[in-house]
C-alpha cells in the first residue's frame, strides 16, 4: 500500500464517537488516537478525507445546515480535510453512494484527482470496507464490538484501531492479519496497560 495518496476515513466510529443523527457540534468527541493518526498521515504528505452516511437528513432528523455545523466542528478539531463525501439518503432509497456501493469513494477520488487504487479507506463498518473494495481502493476495517465475525473475516485488511491502521499504511505492510474469531476480536478492544 505504499502508493496510497489519499486516506478516506469513516466519520462516525473511526474519527469521532458515533452519535446517531448528531445535529449538535458540542457532542463531537474525537476518538483516541485520531489526532495523532491524522498528524502522521499529513506529515507523510497524504491527503485526508471523510466519508459518512447521514440518513437522518432524508428522514428529517437533522438538516443540511446542522450537518454542516457538526462537520465544521470535526474539521476544527481534526482537520483540515481535503474532501468530505456525504451520503444523505435513506437506506431504503436507491442511491449509488450508500455503502456498500462505491459511489462515495469514487466521488472523493474524483474530487482529489486520485485513482481508486491509490486510496485507502479506513472503515468503521463492513459496508464501508466493502465499498472501498468495490471501488478498487484499499479497505481497512476497524471492527467494533457490534461487528460480526464473518464481516471481519471477509475484510481485505483489519486493524484494531485507527492509529494501528495508519501505521500499517505508512510502513507499506499489511495492517494486521484478519482476526479469526470472537475471542481475538474481543481481545483487540481490551485496554492495554502502559509500562
PDB file of C-alpha atoms in Angstrom:
ATOM      1  CA  UNK A   1       0.000   0.000   0.000  1.00  0.00           C
ATOM      2  CA  UNK A   2       2.972   2.330  -0.381  1.00  0.00           C
ATOM      3  CA  UNK A   3       1.379   4.040  -3.367  1.00  0.00           C
ATOM      4  CA  UNK A   4      -1.572   5.399  -1.349  1.00  0.00           C
ATOM      5  CA  UNK A   5      -2.043   9.161  -1.835  1.00  0.00           C
ATOM      6  CA  UNK A   6      -5.460   9.688  -0.198  1.00  0.00           C
ATOM      7  CA  UNK A   7      -6.844   8.213   3.010  1.00  0.00           C
ATOM      8  CA  UNK A   8     -10.606   8.397   3.476  1.00  0.00           C
ATOM      9  CA  UNK A   9     -11.917   7.841   6.976  1.00  0.00           C
ATOM     10  CA  UNK A  10     -15.378   6.903   8.189  1.00  0.00           C
ATOM     11  CA  UNK A  11     -16.557   9.892  10.189  1.00  0.00           C
ATOM     12  CA  UNK A  12     -18.535   8.110  12.895  1.00  0.00           C
ATOM     13  CA  UNK A  13     -16.708   5.290  14.606  1.00  0.00           C
ATOM     14  CA  UNK A  14     -13.279   5.907  13.047  1.00  0.00           C
ATOM     15  CA  UNK A  15     -12.675   9.636  13.664  1.00  0.00           C
ATOM     16  CA  UNK A  16     -15.297  10.618  16.225  1.00  0.00           C
ATOM     17  CA  UNK A  17     -17.660   8.870  18.598  1.00  0.00           C
ATOM     18  CA  UNK A  18     -20.705   7.532  16.798  1.00  0.00           C
ATOM     19  CA  UNK A  19     -23.670   9.673  17.837  1.00  0.00           C
ATOM     20  CA  UNK A  20     -26.584   8.690  15.556  1.00  0.00           C
ATOM     21  CA  UNK A  21     -28.131  11.627  13.681  1.00  0.00           C
ATOM     22  CA  UNK A  22     -25.931  14.090  15.560  1.00  0.00           C
ATOM     23  CA  UNK A  23     -27.124  17.657  14.969  1.00  0.00           C
ATOM     24  CA  UNK A  24     -25.153  19.186  17.861  1.00  0.00           C
ATOM     25  CA  UNK A  25     -21.500  20.205  17.356  1.00  0.00           C
ATOM     26  CA  UNK A  26     -20.991  20.132  21.142  1.00  0.00           C
ATOM     27  CA  UNK A  27     -21.487  16.344  21.076  1.00  0.00           C
ATOM     28  CA  UNK A  28     -18.499  15.779  18.772  1.00  0.00           C
ATOM     29  CA  UNK A  29     -15.784  13.780  20.556  1.00  0.00           C
ATOM     30  CA  UNK A  30     -12.653  12.678  18.653  1.00  0.00           C
ATOM     31  CA  UNK A  31     -11.747   9.053  19.229  1.00  0.00           C
ATOM     32  CA  UNK A  32      -8.478   8.209  20.995  1.00  0.00           C
ATOM     33  CA  UNK A  33      -5.555   8.356  18.597  1.00  0.00           C
ATOM     34  CA  UNK A  34      -7.424  10.284  15.888  1.00  0.00           C
ATOM     35  CA  UNK A  35      -5.314  13.444  16.128  1.00  0.00           C
ATOM     36  CA  UNK A  36      -2.052  11.503  16.171  1.00  0.00           C
ATOM     37  CA  UNK A  37      -3.110   9.288  13.257  1.00  0.00           C
ATOM     38  CA  UNK A  38      -4.137  12.274  11.131  1.00  0.00           C
ATOM     39  CA  UNK A  39      -0.933  14.089  12.051  1.00  0.00           C
ATOM     40  CA  UNK A  40       1.112  11.120  10.819  1.00  0.00           C
ATOM     41  CA  UNK A  41      -0.788  10.974   7.531  1.00  0.00           C
ATOM     42  CA  UNK A  42      -0.357  14.678   6.900  1.00  0.00           C
ATOM     43  CA  UNK A  43       3.318  14.636   7.926  1.00  0.00           C
ATOM     44  CA  UNK A  44       3.868  11.998   5.222  1.00  0.00           C
ATOM     45  CA  UNK A  45       2.177  14.193   2.614  1.00  0.00           C
ATOM     46  CA  UNK A  46      -1.002  12.142   2.269  1.00  0.00           C
ATOM     47  CA  UNK A  47      -4.347  13.752   1.525  1.00  0.00           C
ATOM     48  CA  UNK A  48      -7.126  13.036   4.010  1.00  0.00           C
ATOM     49  CA  UNK A  49     -10.865  12.925   3.572  1.00  0.00           C
ATOM     50  CA  UNK A  50     -14.051  11.937   5.337  1.00  0.00           C
ATOM     51  CA  UNK A  51     -16.821   9.631   4.162  1.00  0.00           C
ATOM     52  CA  UNK A  52     -20.094   9.475   6.041  1.00  0.00           C
ATOM     53  CA  UNK A  53     -23.633   8.206   5.710  1.00  0.00           C
ATOM     54  CA  UNK A  54     -26.207  10.560   7.171  1.00  0.00           C
ATOM     55  CA  UNK A  55     -29.673   9.079   6.548  1.00  0.00           C
ATOM     56  CA  UNK A  56     -31.106  11.381   9.229  1.00  0.00           C
ATOM     57  CA  UNK A  57     -31.181  14.111   6.590  1.00  0.00           C
ATOM     58  CA  UNK A  58     -33.554  12.112   4.375  1.00  0.00           C
ATOM     59  CA  UNK A  59     -35.629  11.194   7.422  1.00  0.00           C
ATOM     60  CA  UNK A  60     -35.871  14.810   8.618  1.00  0.00           C
ATOM     61  CA  UNK A  61     -33.946  14.137  11.845  1.00  0.00           C
ATOM     62  CA  UNK A  62     -31.295  16.737  11.029  1.00  0.00           C
ATOM     63  CA  UNK A  63     -30.888  19.433   8.425  1.00  0.00           C
ATOM     64  CA  UNK A  64     -28.084  20.062   5.950  1.00  0.00           C
ATOM     65  CA  UNK A  65     -27.182  23.165   7.995  1.00  0.00           C
ATOM     66  CA  UNK A  66     -26.959  21.125  11.220  1.00  0.00           C
ATOM     67  CA  UNK A  67     -24.815  18.520   9.483  1.00  0.00           C
ATOM     68  CA  UNK A  68     -22.557  21.276   8.143  1.00  0.00           C
ATOM     69  CA  UNK A  69     -22.072  22.689  11.682  1.00  0.00           C
ATOM     70  CA  UNK A  70     -21.163  19.237  13.035  1.00  0.00           C
ATOM     71  CA  UNK A  71     -18.729  18.664  10.162  1.00  0.00           C
ATOM     72  CA  UNK A  72     -17.202  22.122  10.690  1.00  0.00           C
ATOM     73  CA  UNK A  73     -16.618  21.208  14.350  1.00  0.00           C
ATOM     74  CA  UNK A  74     -14.886  17.995  13.280  1.00  0.00           C
ATOM     75  CA  UNK A  75     -12.786  19.991  10.821  1.00  0.00           C
ATOM     76  CA  UNK A  76     -11.873  22.455  13.611  1.00  0.00           C
ATOM     77  CA  UNK A  77     -10.800  19.607  15.905  1.00  0.00           C
ATOM     78  CA  UNK A  78      -9.161  17.236  13.417  1.00  0.00           C
ATOM     79  CA  UNK A  79      -8.870  18.997  10.059  1.00  0.00           C
ATOM     80  CA  UNK A  80      -8.359  20.359   7.631  1.00  0.00           C
ATOM     81  CA  UNK A  81      -9.596  17.580   5.366  1.00  0.00           C
ATOM     82  CA  UNK A  82      -9.099  17.670   1.623  1.00  0.00           C
ATOM     83  CA  UNK A  83     -12.507  16.212   0.800  1.00  0.00           C
ATOM     84  CA  UNK A  84     -15.834  15.478   2.510  1.00  0.00           C
ATOM     85  CA  UNK A  85     -18.125  12.875   0.936  1.00  0.00           C
ATOM     86  CA  UNK A  86     -21.632  12.596   2.407  1.00  0.00           C
ATOM     87  CA  UNK A  87     -24.487  10.246   1.534  1.00  0.00           C
ATOM     88  CA  UNK A  88     -27.676  11.954   2.806  1.00  0.00           C
ATOM     89  CA  UNK A  89     -30.015   9.249   1.507  1.00  0.00           C
ATOM     90  CA  UNK A  90     -32.345   6.887   3.314  1.00  0.00           C
ATOM     91  CA  UNK A  91     -31.114   3.270   3.427  1.00  0.00           C
ATOM     92  CA  UNK A  92     -34.383   2.196   1.785  1.00  0.00           C
ATOM     93  CA  UNK A  93     -33.773   4.529  -1.161  1.00  0.00           C
ATOM     94  CA  UNK A  94     -31.890   3.666  -4.318  1.00  0.00           C
ATOM     95  CA  UNK A  95     -28.719   5.737  -4.387  1.00  0.00           C
ATOM     96  CA  UNK A  96     -25.313   4.978  -5.842  1.00  0.00           C
ATOM     97  CA  UNK A  97     -23.376   6.466  -2.925  1.00  0.00           C
ATOM     98  CA  UNK A  98     -24.633   4.490   0.060  1.00  0.00           C
ATOM     99  CA  UNK A  99     -22.155   1.809   1.124  1.00  0.00           C
ATOM    100  CA  UNK A 100     -21.614  -0.947   0.199  1.00  0.00           C
ATOM    101  CA  UNK A 101     -21.984   0.753  -3.187  1.00  0.00           C
ATOM    102  CA  UNK A 102     -18.769   2.516  -4.230  1.00  0.00           C
ATOM    103  CA  UNK A 103     -20.224   5.931  -5.112  1.00  0.00           C
ATOM    104  CA  UNK A 104     -18.806   7.955  -2.194  1.00  0.00           C
ATOM    105  CA  UNK A 105     -15.310   6.543  -2.643  1.00  0.00           C
ATOM    106  CA  UNK A 106     -15.376   7.188  -6.393  1.00  0.00           C
ATOM    107  CA  UNK A 107     -16.752  10.713  -5.905  1.00  0.00           C
ATOM    108  CA  UNK A 108     -13.998  11.534  -3.391  1.00  0.00           C
ATOM    109  CA  UNK A 109     -11.403  10.089  -5.784  1.00  0.00           C
ATOM    110  CA  UNK A 110     -12.609  12.434  -8.489  1.00  0.00           C
ATOM    111  CA  UNK A 111     -12.584  15.472  -6.199  1.00  0.00           C
ATOM    112  CA  UNK A 112      -8.921  14.900  -5.298  1.00  0.00           C
ATOM    113  CA  UNK A 113      -7.942  13.609  -8.764  1.00  0.00           C
ATOM    114  CA  UNK A 114      -6.661  10.327  -7.333  1.00  0.00           C
ATOM    115  CA  UNK A 115      -7.322   6.924  -8.898  1.00  0.00           C
ATOM    116  CA  UNK A 116      -9.100   4.475  -6.557  1.00  0.00           C
ATOM    117  CA  UNK A 117      -6.109   2.114  -6.427  1.00  0.00           C
ATOM    118  CA  UNK A 118      -4.170   4.924  -4.695  1.00  0.00           C
ATOM    119  CA  UNK A 119      -6.829   5.369  -1.999  1.00  0.00           C
ATOM    120  CA  UNK A 120      -7.139   3.679   1.385  1.00  0.00           C
ATOM    121  CA  UNK A 121     -10.470   3.748   3.206  1.00  0.00           C
ATOM    122  CA  UNK A 122     -10.391   3.260   6.965  1.00  0.00           C
ATOM    123  CA  UNK A 123     -13.857   1.957   7.698  1.00  0.00           C
ATOM    124  CA  UNK A 124     -15.858   1.673  10.889  1.00  0.00           C
ATOM    125  CA  UNK A 125     -18.382  -0.620   9.182  1.00  0.00           C
ATOM    126  CA  UNK A 126     -18.137  -3.660   6.947  1.00  0.00           C
ATOM    127  CA  UNK A 127     -20.321  -1.846   4.377  1.00  0.00           C
ATOM    128  CA  UNK A 128     -17.780   0.964   4.030  1.00  0.00           C
ATOM    129  CA  UNK A 129     -14.909  -1.540   3.749  1.00  0.00           C
ATOM    130  CA  UNK A 130     -16.888  -3.322   1.021  1.00  0.00           C
ATOM    131  CA  UNK A 131     -17.498  -0.005  -0.781  1.00  0.00           C
ATOM    132  CA  UNK A 132     -13.728   0.545  -0.836  1.00  0.00           C
ATOM    133  CA  UNK A 133     -13.191  -2.928  -2.274  1.00  0.00           C
ATOM    134  CA  UNK A 134     -15.850  -2.403  -4.963  1.00  0.00           C
ATOM    135  CA  UNK A 135     -14.294   0.940  -5.926  1.00  0.00           C
ATOM    136  CA  UNK A 136     -10.852  -0.637  -6.333  1.00  0.00           C
ATOM    137  CA  UNK A 137      -9.462   1.098  -3.226  1.00  0.00           C
ATOM    138  CA  UNK A 138      -7.762  -0.464  -0.201  1.00  0.00           C
ATOM    139  CA  UNK A 139     -10.284  -1.046   2.597  1.00  0.00           C
ATOM    140  CA  UNK A 140      -9.240  -1.373   6.229  1.00  0.00           C
ATOM    141  CA  UNK A 141     -11.932  -2.385   8.705  1.00  0.00           C
ATOM    142  CA  UNK A 142     -11.798  -1.233  12.321  1.00  0.00           C
ATOM    143  CA  UNK A 143     -14.067  -3.813  13.967  1.00  0.00           C
ATOM    144  CA  UNK A 144     -16.320  -2.689  16.785  1.00  0.00           C
ATOM    145  CA  UNK A 145     -17.987  -4.903  19.375  1.00  0.00           C
ATOM    146  CA  UNK A 146     -21.001  -4.962  17.008  1.00  0.00           C
ATOM    147  CA  UNK A 147     -19.006  -6.209  14.015  1.00  0.00           C
ATOM    148  CA  UNK A 148     -19.903  -9.803  13.180  1.00  0.00           C
ATOM    149  CA  UNK A 149     -17.012 -12.309  12.918  1.00  0.00           C
ATOM    150  CA  UNK A 150     -17.922 -13.089   9.296  1.00  0.00           C
ATOM    151  CA  UNK A 151     -17.645  -9.378   8.437  1.00  0.00           C
ATOM    152  CA  UNK A 152     -14.183  -9.244   9.952  1.00  0.00           C
ATOM    153  CA  UNK A 153     -13.159 -12.418   8.138  1.00  0.00           C
ATOM    154  CA  UNK A 154     -14.398 -11.008   4.812  1.00  0.00           C
ATOM    155  CA  UNK A 155     -12.459  -7.723   5.127  1.00  0.00           C
ATOM    156  CA  UNK A 156      -9.367  -7.242   2.976  1.00  0.00           C
ATOM    157  CA  UNK A 157      -7.463  -5.685   5.897  1.00  0.00           C
ATOM    158  CA  UNK A 158      -8.293  -5.307   9.586  1.00  0.00           C
ATOM    159  CA  UNK A 159      -6.832  -3.126  12.322  1.00  0.00           C
ATOM    160  CA  UNK A 160      -7.884  -2.853  15.960  1.00  0.00           C
ATOM    161  CA  UNK A 161      -7.793   0.962  15.908  1.00  0.00           C
ATOM    162  CA  UNK A 162      -7.142   3.981  13.711  1.00  0.00           C
ATOM    163  CA  UNK A 163      -3.555   4.540  14.798  1.00  0.00           C
ATOM    164  CA  UNK A 164      -2.611   0.928  14.036  1.00  0.00           C
ATOM    165  CA  UNK A 165      -4.261   1.212  10.614  1.00  0.00           C
ATOM    166  CA  UNK A 166      -2.343   4.395   9.807  1.00  0.00           C
ATOM    167  CA  UNK A 167       0.972   2.991  10.979  1.00  0.00           C
ATOM    168  CA  UNK A 168       0.374  -0.063   8.795  1.00  0.00           C
ATOM    169  CA  UNK A 169      -0.307   2.149   5.786  1.00  0.00           C
ATOM    170  CA  UNK A 170       2.815   4.193   6.366  1.00  0.00           C
ATOM    171  CA  UNK A 171       5.087   1.166   6.667  1.00  0.00           C
ATOM    172  CA  UNK A 172       3.630  -0.310   3.494  1.00  0.00           C
ATOM    173  CA  UNK A 173       2.811  -3.589   5.182  1.00  0.00           C
ATOM    174  CA  UNK A 174      -0.477  -5.239   5.996  1.00  0.00           C
ATOM    175  CA  UNK A 175      -2.219  -3.543   8.870  1.00  0.00           C
ATOM    176  CA  UNK A 176      -2.914  -6.772  10.675  1.00  0.00           C
ATOM    177  CA  UNK A 177      -3.982 -10.257   9.800  1.00  0.00           C
ATOM    178  CA  UNK A 178      -7.714 -10.803   9.834  1.00  0.00           C
ATOM    179  CA  UNK A 179      -8.885 -11.514  13.364  1.00  0.00           C
ATOM    180  CA  UNK A 180     -10.104 -15.080  13.253  1.00  0.00           C
ATOM    181  CA  UNK A 181     -12.656 -15.468  15.990  1.00  0.00           C
ATOM    182  CA  UNK A 182     -14.720 -13.660  18.585  1.00  0.00           C
ATOM    183  CA  UNK A 183     -12.054 -14.087  21.313  1.00  0.00           C
ATOM    184  CA  UNK A 184      -9.463 -12.317  19.179  1.00  0.00           C
ATOM    185  CA  UNK A 185     -11.914  -9.542  18.296  1.00  0.00           C
ATOM    186  CA  UNK A 186     -12.736  -9.030  21.984  1.00  0.00           C
ATOM    187  CA  UNK A 187      -9.015  -9.024  22.841  1.00  0.00           C
ATOM    188  CA  UNK A 188      -8.400  -6.266  20.302  1.00  0.00           C
ATOM    189  CA  UNK A 189     -10.687  -3.993  22.325  1.00  0.00           C
ATOM    190  CA  UNK A 190      -9.134  -4.600  25.738  1.00  0.00           C
ATOM    191  CA  UNK A 191      -7.272  -1.565  27.011  1.00  0.00           C
ATOM    192  CA  UNK A 192      -3.554  -2.150  27.179  1.00  0.00           C
ATOM    193  CA  UNK A 193      -1.586  -1.290  30.277  1.00  0.00           C
ATOM    194  CA  UNK A 194       1.054   1.371  29.912  1.00  0.00           C
ATOM    195  CA  UNK A 195       4.574   0.380  31.026  1.00  0.00           C
TER     196      UNK A 195
END
